[in-house]
PDB file of C-alpha atoms and ligand atoms in Angstrom:
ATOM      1  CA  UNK A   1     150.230  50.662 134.009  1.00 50.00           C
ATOM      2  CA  UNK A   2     149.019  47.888 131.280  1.00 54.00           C
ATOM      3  CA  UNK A   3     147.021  50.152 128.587  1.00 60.00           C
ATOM      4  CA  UNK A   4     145.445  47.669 126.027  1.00 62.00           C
ATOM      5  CA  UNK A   5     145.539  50.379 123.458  1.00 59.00           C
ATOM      6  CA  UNK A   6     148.792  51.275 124.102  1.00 66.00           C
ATOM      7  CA  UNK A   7     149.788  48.212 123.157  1.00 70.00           C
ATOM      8  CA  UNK A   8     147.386  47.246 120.349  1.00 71.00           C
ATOM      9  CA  UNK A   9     149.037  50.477 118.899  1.00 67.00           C
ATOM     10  CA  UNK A  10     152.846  49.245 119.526  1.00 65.00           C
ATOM     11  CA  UNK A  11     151.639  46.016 117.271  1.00 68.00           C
ATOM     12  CA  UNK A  12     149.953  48.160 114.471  1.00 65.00           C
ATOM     13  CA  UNK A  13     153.231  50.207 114.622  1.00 66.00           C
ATOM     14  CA  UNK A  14     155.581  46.769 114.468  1.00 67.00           C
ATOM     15  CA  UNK A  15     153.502  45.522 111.301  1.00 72.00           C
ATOM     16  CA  UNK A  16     153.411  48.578 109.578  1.00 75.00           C
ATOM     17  CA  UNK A  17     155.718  51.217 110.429  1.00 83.00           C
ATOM     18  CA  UNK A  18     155.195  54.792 110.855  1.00 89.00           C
ATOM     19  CA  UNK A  19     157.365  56.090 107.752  1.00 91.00           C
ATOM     20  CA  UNK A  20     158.081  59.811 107.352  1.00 94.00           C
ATOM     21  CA  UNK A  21     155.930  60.859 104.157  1.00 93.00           C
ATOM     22  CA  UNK A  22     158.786  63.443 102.632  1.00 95.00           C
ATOM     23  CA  UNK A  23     162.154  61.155 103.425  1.00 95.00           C
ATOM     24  CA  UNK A  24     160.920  57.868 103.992  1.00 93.00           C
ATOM     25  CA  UNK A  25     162.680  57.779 107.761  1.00 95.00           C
ATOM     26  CA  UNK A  26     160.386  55.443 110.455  1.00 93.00           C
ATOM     27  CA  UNK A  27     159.432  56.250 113.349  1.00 90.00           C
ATOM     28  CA  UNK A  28     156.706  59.282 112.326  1.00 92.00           C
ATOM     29  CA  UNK A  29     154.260  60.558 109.416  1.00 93.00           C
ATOM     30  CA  UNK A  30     156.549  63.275 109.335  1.00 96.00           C
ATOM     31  CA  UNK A  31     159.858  63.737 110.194  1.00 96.00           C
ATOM     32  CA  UNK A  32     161.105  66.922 112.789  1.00 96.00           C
ATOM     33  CA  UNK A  33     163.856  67.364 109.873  1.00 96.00           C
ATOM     34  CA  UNK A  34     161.423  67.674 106.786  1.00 96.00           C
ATOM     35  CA  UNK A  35     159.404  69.221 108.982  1.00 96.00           C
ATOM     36  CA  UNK A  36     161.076  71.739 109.391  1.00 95.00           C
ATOM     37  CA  UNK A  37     162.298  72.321 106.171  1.00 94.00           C
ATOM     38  CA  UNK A  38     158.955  71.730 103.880  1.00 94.00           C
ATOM     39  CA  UNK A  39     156.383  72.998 106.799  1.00 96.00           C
ATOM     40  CA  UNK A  40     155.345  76.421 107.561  1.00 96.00           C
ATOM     41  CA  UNK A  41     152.345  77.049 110.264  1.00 96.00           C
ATOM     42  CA  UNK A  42     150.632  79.929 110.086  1.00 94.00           C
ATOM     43  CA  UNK A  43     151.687  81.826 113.001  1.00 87.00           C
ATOM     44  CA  UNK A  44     149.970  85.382 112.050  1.00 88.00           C
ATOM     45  CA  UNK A  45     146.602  85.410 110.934  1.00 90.00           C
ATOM     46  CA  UNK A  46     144.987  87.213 107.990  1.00 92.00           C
ATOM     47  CA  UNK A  47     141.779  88.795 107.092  1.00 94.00           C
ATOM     48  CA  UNK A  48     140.361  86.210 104.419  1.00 94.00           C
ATOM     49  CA  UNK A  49     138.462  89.413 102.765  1.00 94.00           C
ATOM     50  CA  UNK A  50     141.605  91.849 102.269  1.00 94.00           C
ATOM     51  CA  UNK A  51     144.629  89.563 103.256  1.00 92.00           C
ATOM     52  CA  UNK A  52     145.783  91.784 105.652  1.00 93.00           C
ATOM     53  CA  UNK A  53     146.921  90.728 108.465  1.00 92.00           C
ATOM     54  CA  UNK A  54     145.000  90.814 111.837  1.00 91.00           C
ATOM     55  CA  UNK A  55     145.763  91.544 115.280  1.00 83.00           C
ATOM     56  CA  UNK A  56     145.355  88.593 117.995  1.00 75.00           C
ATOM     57  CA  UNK A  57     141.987  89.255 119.375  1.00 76.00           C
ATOM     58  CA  UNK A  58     140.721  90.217 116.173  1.00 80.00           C
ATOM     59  CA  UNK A  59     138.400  88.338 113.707  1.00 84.00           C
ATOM     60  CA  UNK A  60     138.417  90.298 110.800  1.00 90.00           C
ATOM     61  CA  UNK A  61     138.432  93.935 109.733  1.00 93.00           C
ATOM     62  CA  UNK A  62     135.186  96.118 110.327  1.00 91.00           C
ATOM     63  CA  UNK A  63     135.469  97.296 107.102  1.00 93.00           C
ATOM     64  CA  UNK A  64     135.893  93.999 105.520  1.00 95.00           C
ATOM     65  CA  UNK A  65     132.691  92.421 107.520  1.00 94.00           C
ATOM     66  CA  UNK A  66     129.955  93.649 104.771  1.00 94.00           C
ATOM     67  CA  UNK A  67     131.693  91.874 102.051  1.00 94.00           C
ATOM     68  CA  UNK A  68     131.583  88.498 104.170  1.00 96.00           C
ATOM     69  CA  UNK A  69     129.246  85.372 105.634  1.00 96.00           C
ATOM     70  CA  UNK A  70     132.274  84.512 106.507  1.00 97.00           C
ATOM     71  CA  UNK A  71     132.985  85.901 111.048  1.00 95.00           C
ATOM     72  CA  UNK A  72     136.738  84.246 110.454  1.00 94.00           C
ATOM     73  CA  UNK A  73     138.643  82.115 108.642  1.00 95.00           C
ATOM     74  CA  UNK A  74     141.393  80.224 110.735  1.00 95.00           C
ATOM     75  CA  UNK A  75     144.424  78.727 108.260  1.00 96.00           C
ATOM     76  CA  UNK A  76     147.434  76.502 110.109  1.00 97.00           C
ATOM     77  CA  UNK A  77     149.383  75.296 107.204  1.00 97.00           C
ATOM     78  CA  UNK A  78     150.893  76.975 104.270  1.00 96.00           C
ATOM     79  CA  UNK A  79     150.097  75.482 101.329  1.00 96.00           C
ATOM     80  CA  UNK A  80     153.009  73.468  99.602  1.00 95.00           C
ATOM     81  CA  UNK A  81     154.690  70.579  97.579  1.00 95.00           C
ATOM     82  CA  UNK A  82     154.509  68.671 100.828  1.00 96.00           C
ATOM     83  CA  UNK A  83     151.254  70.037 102.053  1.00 97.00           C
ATOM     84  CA  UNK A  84     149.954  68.623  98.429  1.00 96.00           C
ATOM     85  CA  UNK A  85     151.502  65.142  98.830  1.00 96.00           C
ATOM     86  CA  UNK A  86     150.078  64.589 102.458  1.00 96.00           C
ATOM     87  CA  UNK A  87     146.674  65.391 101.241  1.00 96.00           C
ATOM     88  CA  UNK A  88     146.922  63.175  98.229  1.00 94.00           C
ATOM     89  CA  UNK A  89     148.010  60.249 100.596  1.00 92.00           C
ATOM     90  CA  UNK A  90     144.731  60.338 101.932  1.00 93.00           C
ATOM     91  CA  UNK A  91     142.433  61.044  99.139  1.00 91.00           C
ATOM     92  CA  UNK A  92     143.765  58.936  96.684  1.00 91.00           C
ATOM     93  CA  UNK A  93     146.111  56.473  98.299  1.00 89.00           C
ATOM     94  CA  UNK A  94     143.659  55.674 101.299  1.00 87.00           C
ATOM     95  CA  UNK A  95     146.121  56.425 103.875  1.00 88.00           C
ATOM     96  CA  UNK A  96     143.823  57.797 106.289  1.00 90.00           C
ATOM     97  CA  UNK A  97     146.978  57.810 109.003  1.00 90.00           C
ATOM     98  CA  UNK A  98     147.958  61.162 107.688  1.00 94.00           C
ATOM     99  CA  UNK A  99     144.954  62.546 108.867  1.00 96.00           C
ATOM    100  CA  UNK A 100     146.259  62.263 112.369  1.00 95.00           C
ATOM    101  CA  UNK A 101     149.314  63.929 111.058  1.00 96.00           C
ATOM    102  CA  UNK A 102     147.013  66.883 109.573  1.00 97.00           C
ATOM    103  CA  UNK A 103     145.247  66.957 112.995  1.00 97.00           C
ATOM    104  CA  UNK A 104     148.600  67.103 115.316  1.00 97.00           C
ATOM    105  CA  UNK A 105     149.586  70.085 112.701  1.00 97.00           C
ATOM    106  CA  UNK A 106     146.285  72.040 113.133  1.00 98.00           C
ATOM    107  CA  UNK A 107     146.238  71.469 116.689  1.00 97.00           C
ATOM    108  CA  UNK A 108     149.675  72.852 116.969  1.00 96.00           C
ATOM    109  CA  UNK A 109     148.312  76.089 115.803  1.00 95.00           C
ATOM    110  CA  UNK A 110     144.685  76.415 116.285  1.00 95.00           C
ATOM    111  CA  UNK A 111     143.625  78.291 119.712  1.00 92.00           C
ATOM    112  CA  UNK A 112     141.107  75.761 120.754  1.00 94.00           C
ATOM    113  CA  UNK A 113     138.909  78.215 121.859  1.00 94.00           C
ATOM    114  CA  UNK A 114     138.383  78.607 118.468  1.00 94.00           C
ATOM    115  CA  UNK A 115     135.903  75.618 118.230  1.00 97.00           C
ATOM    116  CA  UNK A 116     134.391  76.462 121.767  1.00 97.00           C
ATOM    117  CA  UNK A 117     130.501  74.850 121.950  1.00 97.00           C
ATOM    118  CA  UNK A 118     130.690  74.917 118.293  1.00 98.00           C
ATOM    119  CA  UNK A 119     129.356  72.521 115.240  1.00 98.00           C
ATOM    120  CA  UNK A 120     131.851  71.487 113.039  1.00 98.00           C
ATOM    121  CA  UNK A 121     130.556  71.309 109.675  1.00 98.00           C
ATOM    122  CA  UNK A 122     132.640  69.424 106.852  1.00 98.00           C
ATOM    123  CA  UNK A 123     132.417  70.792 103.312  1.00 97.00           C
ATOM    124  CA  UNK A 124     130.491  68.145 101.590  1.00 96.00           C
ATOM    125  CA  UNK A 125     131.370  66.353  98.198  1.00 94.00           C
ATOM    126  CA  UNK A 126     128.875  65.209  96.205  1.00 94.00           C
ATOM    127  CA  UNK A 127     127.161  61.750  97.098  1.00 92.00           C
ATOM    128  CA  UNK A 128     128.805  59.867  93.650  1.00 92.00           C
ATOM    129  CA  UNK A 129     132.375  61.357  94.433  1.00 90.00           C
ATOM    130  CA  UNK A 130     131.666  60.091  97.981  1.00 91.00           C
ATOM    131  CA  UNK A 131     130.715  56.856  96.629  1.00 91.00           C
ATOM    132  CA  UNK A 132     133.486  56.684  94.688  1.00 90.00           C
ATOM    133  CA  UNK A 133     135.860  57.439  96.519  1.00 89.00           C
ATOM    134  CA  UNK A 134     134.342  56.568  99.833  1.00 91.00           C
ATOM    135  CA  UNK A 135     134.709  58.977 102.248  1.00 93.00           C
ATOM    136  CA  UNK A 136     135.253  62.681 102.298  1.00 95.00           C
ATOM    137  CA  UNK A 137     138.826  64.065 103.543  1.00 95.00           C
ATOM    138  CA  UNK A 138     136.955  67.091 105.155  1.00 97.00           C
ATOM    139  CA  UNK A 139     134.956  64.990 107.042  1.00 97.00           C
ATOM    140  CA  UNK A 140     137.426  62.448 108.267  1.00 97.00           C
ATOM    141  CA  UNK A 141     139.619  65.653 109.371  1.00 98.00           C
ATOM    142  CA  UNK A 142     136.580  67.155 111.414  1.00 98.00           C
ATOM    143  CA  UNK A 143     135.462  63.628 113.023  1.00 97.00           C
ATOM    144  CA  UNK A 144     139.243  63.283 114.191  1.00 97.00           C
ATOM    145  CA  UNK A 145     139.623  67.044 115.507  1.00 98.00           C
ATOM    146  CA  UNK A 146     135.798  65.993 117.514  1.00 98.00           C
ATOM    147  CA  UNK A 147     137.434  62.284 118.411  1.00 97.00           C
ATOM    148  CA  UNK A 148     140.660  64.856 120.432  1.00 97.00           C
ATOM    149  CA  UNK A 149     139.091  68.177 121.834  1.00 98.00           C
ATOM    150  CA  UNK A 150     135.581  67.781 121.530  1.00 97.00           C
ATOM    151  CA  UNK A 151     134.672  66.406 125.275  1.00 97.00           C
ATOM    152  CA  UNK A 152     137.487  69.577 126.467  1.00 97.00           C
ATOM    153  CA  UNK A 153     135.747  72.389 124.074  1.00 97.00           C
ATOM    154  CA  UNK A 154     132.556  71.039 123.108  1.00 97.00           C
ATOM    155  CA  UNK A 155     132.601  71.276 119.392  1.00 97.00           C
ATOM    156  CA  UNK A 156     131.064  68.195 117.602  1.00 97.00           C
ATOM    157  CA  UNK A 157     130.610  67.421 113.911  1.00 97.00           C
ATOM    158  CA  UNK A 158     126.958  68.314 112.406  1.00 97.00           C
ATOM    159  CA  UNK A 159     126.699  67.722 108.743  1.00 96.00           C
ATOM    160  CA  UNK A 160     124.032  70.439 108.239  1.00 97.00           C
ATOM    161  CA  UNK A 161     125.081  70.894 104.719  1.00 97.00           C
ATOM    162  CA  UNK A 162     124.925  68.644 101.724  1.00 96.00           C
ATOM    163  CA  UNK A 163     126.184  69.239  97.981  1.00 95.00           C
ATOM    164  CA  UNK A 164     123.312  68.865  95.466  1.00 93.00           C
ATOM    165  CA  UNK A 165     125.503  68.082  92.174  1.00 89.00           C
ATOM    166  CA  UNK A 166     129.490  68.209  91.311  1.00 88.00           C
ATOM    167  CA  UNK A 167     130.814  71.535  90.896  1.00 85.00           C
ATOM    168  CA  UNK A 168     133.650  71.927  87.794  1.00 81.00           C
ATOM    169  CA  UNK A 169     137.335  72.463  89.436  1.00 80.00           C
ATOM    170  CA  UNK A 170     137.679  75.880  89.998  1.00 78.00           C
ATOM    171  CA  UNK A 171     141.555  76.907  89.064  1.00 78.00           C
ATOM    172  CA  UNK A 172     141.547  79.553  86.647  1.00 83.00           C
ATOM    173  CA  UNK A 173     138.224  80.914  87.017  1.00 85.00           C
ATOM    174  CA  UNK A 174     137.598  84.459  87.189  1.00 85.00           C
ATOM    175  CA  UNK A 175     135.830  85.341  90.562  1.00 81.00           C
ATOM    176  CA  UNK A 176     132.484  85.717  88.836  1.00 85.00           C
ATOM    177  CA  UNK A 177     132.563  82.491  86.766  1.00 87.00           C
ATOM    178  CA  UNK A 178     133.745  80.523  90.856  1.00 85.00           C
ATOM    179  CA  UNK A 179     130.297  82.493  92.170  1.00 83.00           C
ATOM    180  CA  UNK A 180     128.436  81.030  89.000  1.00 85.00           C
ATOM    181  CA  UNK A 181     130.144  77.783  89.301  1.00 87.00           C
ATOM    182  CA  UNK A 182     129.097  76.985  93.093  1.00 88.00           C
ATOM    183  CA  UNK A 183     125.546  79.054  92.959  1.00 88.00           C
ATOM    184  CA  UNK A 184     123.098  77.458  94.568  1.00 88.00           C
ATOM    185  CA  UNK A 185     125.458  73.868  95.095  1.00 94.00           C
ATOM    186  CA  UNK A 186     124.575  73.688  98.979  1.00 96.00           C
ATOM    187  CA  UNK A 187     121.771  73.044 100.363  1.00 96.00           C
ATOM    188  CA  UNK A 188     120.916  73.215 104.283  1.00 96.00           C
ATOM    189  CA  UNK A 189     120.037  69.861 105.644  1.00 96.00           C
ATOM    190  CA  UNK A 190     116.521  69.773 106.277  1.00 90.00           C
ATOM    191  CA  UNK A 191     115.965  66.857 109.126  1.00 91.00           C
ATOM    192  CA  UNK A 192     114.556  66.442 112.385  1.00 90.00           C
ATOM    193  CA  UNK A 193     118.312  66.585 113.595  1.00 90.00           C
ATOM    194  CA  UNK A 194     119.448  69.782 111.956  1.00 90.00           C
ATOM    195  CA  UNK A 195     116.011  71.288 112.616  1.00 90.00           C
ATOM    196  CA  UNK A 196     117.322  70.566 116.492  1.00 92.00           C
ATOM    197  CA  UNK A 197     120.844  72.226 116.145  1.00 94.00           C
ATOM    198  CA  UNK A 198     120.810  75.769 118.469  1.00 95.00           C
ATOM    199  CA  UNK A 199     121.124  78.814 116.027  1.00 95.00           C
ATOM    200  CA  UNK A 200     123.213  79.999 118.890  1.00 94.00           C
ATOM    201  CA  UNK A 201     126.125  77.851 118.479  1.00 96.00           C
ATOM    202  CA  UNK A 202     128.606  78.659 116.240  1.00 96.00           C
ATOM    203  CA  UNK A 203     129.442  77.417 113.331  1.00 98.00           C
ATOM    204  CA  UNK A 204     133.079  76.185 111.950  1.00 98.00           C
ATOM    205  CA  UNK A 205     133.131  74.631 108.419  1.00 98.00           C
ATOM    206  CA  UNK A 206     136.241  72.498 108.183  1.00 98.00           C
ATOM    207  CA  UNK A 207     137.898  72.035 105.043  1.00 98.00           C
ATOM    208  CA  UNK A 208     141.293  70.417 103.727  1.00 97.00           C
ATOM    209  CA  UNK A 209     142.700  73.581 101.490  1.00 96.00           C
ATOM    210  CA  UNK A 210     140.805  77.051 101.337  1.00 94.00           C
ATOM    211  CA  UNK A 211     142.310  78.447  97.133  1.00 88.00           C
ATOM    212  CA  UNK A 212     139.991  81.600  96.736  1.00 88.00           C
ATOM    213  CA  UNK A 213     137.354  81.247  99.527  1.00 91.00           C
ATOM    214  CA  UNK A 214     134.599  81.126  97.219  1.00 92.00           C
ATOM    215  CA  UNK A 215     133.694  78.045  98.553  1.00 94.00           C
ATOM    216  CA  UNK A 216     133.567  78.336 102.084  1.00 96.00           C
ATOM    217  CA  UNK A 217     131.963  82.037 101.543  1.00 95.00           C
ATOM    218  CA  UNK A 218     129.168  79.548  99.585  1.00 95.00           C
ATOM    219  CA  UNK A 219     128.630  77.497 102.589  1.00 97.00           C
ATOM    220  CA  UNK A 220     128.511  80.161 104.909  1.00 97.00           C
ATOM    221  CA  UNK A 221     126.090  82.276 103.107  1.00 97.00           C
ATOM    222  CA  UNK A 222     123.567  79.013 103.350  1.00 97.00           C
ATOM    223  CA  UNK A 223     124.373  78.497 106.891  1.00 97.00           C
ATOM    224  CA  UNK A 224     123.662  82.579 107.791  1.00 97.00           C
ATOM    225  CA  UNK A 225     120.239  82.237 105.501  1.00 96.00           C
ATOM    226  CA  UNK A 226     119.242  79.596 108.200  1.00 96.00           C
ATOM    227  CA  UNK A 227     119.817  81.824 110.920  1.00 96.00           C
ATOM    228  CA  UNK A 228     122.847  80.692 112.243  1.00 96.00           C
ATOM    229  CA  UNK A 229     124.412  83.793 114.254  1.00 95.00           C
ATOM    230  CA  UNK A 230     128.218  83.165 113.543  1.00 96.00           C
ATOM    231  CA  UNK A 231     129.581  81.200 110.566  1.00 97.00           C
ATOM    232  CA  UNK A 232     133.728  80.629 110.844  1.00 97.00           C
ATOM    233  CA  UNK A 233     135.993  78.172 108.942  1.00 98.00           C
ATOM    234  CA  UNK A 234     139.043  76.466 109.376  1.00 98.00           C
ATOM    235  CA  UNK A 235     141.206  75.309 106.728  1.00 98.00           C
ATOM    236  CA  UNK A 236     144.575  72.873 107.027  1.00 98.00           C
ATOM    237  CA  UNK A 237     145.972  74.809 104.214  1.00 97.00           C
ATOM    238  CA  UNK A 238     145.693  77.640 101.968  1.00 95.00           C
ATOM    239  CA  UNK A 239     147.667  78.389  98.674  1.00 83.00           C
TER     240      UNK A 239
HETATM  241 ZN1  LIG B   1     161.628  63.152 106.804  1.00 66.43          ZN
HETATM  242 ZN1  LIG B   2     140.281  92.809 105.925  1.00 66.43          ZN
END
């Protein structure tokens, strides 16, 4: 059967060839060779509180919930050399094809259920970074994951969040000076449109690489002050 976009892809893919990102080998973003050598998906879970690991059905450890906004953090990737480069394609290099290459990863490990009737909120940048640089890689990622599974699961991308100044990099702060760093950074989105958005529905904050959490535990502590019932993440890699 003739499929227009099919073929408008075949063109894109004769002018500019899909080039392996670790050997340079067309034909994919990433080769099944490097791939296999420089890529490790997360197979087993862990608790993001005591890095533990979890059982299948579980979210996270009783004991850990009191010390948490956070109902579960979902990681695929391990965080590596390659991991790095592929992200710094698209953030710096504009090669926003590798964020269907992020997306296939995830997708290979995420349990779709996962983002079942959820809202998929991207960790926001602040507006000059975004103006800089022009976009932000979380939110490209979480648009992308919508654009695939979000007519099967129902998940769909609410920024409810927004980033009220720039926050110093974090590597190499103590866990109290990260807490000082990022308090009081987000802010919920107060609009007609978020003031819509069911409590009900849960919430997955998608970001590119989850370091110490601190972050995402941020977020999620803003989201659960505005009533929001169950606060998750998922991350494309963590360190
Ligand atoms: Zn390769
Ligand atoms: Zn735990």
């Amino acid at each position: 059967m003739f499929n227009f976009k099919t073929l408008w892809g075949r063109m894109i893919d004769l002018v500019f060839p899909k080039q392996c990102v670790k050997c340079g080998k067309y034909d994919s973003y990433l080769c099944k060779h490097c791939k296999k050598l420089e890529i490790q998906l997360v197979a087993e879970q862990f608790c993001h509180v005591c890095r533990f690991p979890l059982n299948r059905q579980q979210e996270l450890h009783e004991s850990c919930r009191v010390q948490t906004d956070l109902d579960r953090v979902f990681v695929c990737v391990r965080y590596s050399k390659l991991v790095e480069k592929i992200l710094k394609e698209v953030k710096y290099h504009y090669h926003f094809d590798f964020v269907y290459l992020i997306c296939d990863l995830m997708l290979e490990v995420l349990d779709i259920k996962f983002l079942y009737n959820s809202y998929l909120v991207p960790i926001p940048l602040y507006k000059s970074k975004v103006k800089k640089r022009g976009f932000n890689q979380a939110e490209l990622i979480a648009i992308e994951l919508e654009k695939r599974i979000g007519k099967k699961v129902g998940c769909q991308v609410q920024n409810l969040v927004l980033r009220n100044r720039n926050t110093k990099t974090q590597v190499g702060m103590s866990r109290e000076e990260r807490t000082q760093n990022l308090q009081d950074v987000f802010e919920y989105v107060d609009d007609l449109r978020s003031k819509m958005v069911s409590r009900g529905r849960r919430v997955v904050i998608v970001d590119d690489v989850m370091t110490t959490g601190t972050t995402l535990e941020e977020c999620a502590r803003v989201l659960k002050s505005q009533g929001f019932e169950s606060v998750c993440a998922l991350v494309f890699a963590r360190g």
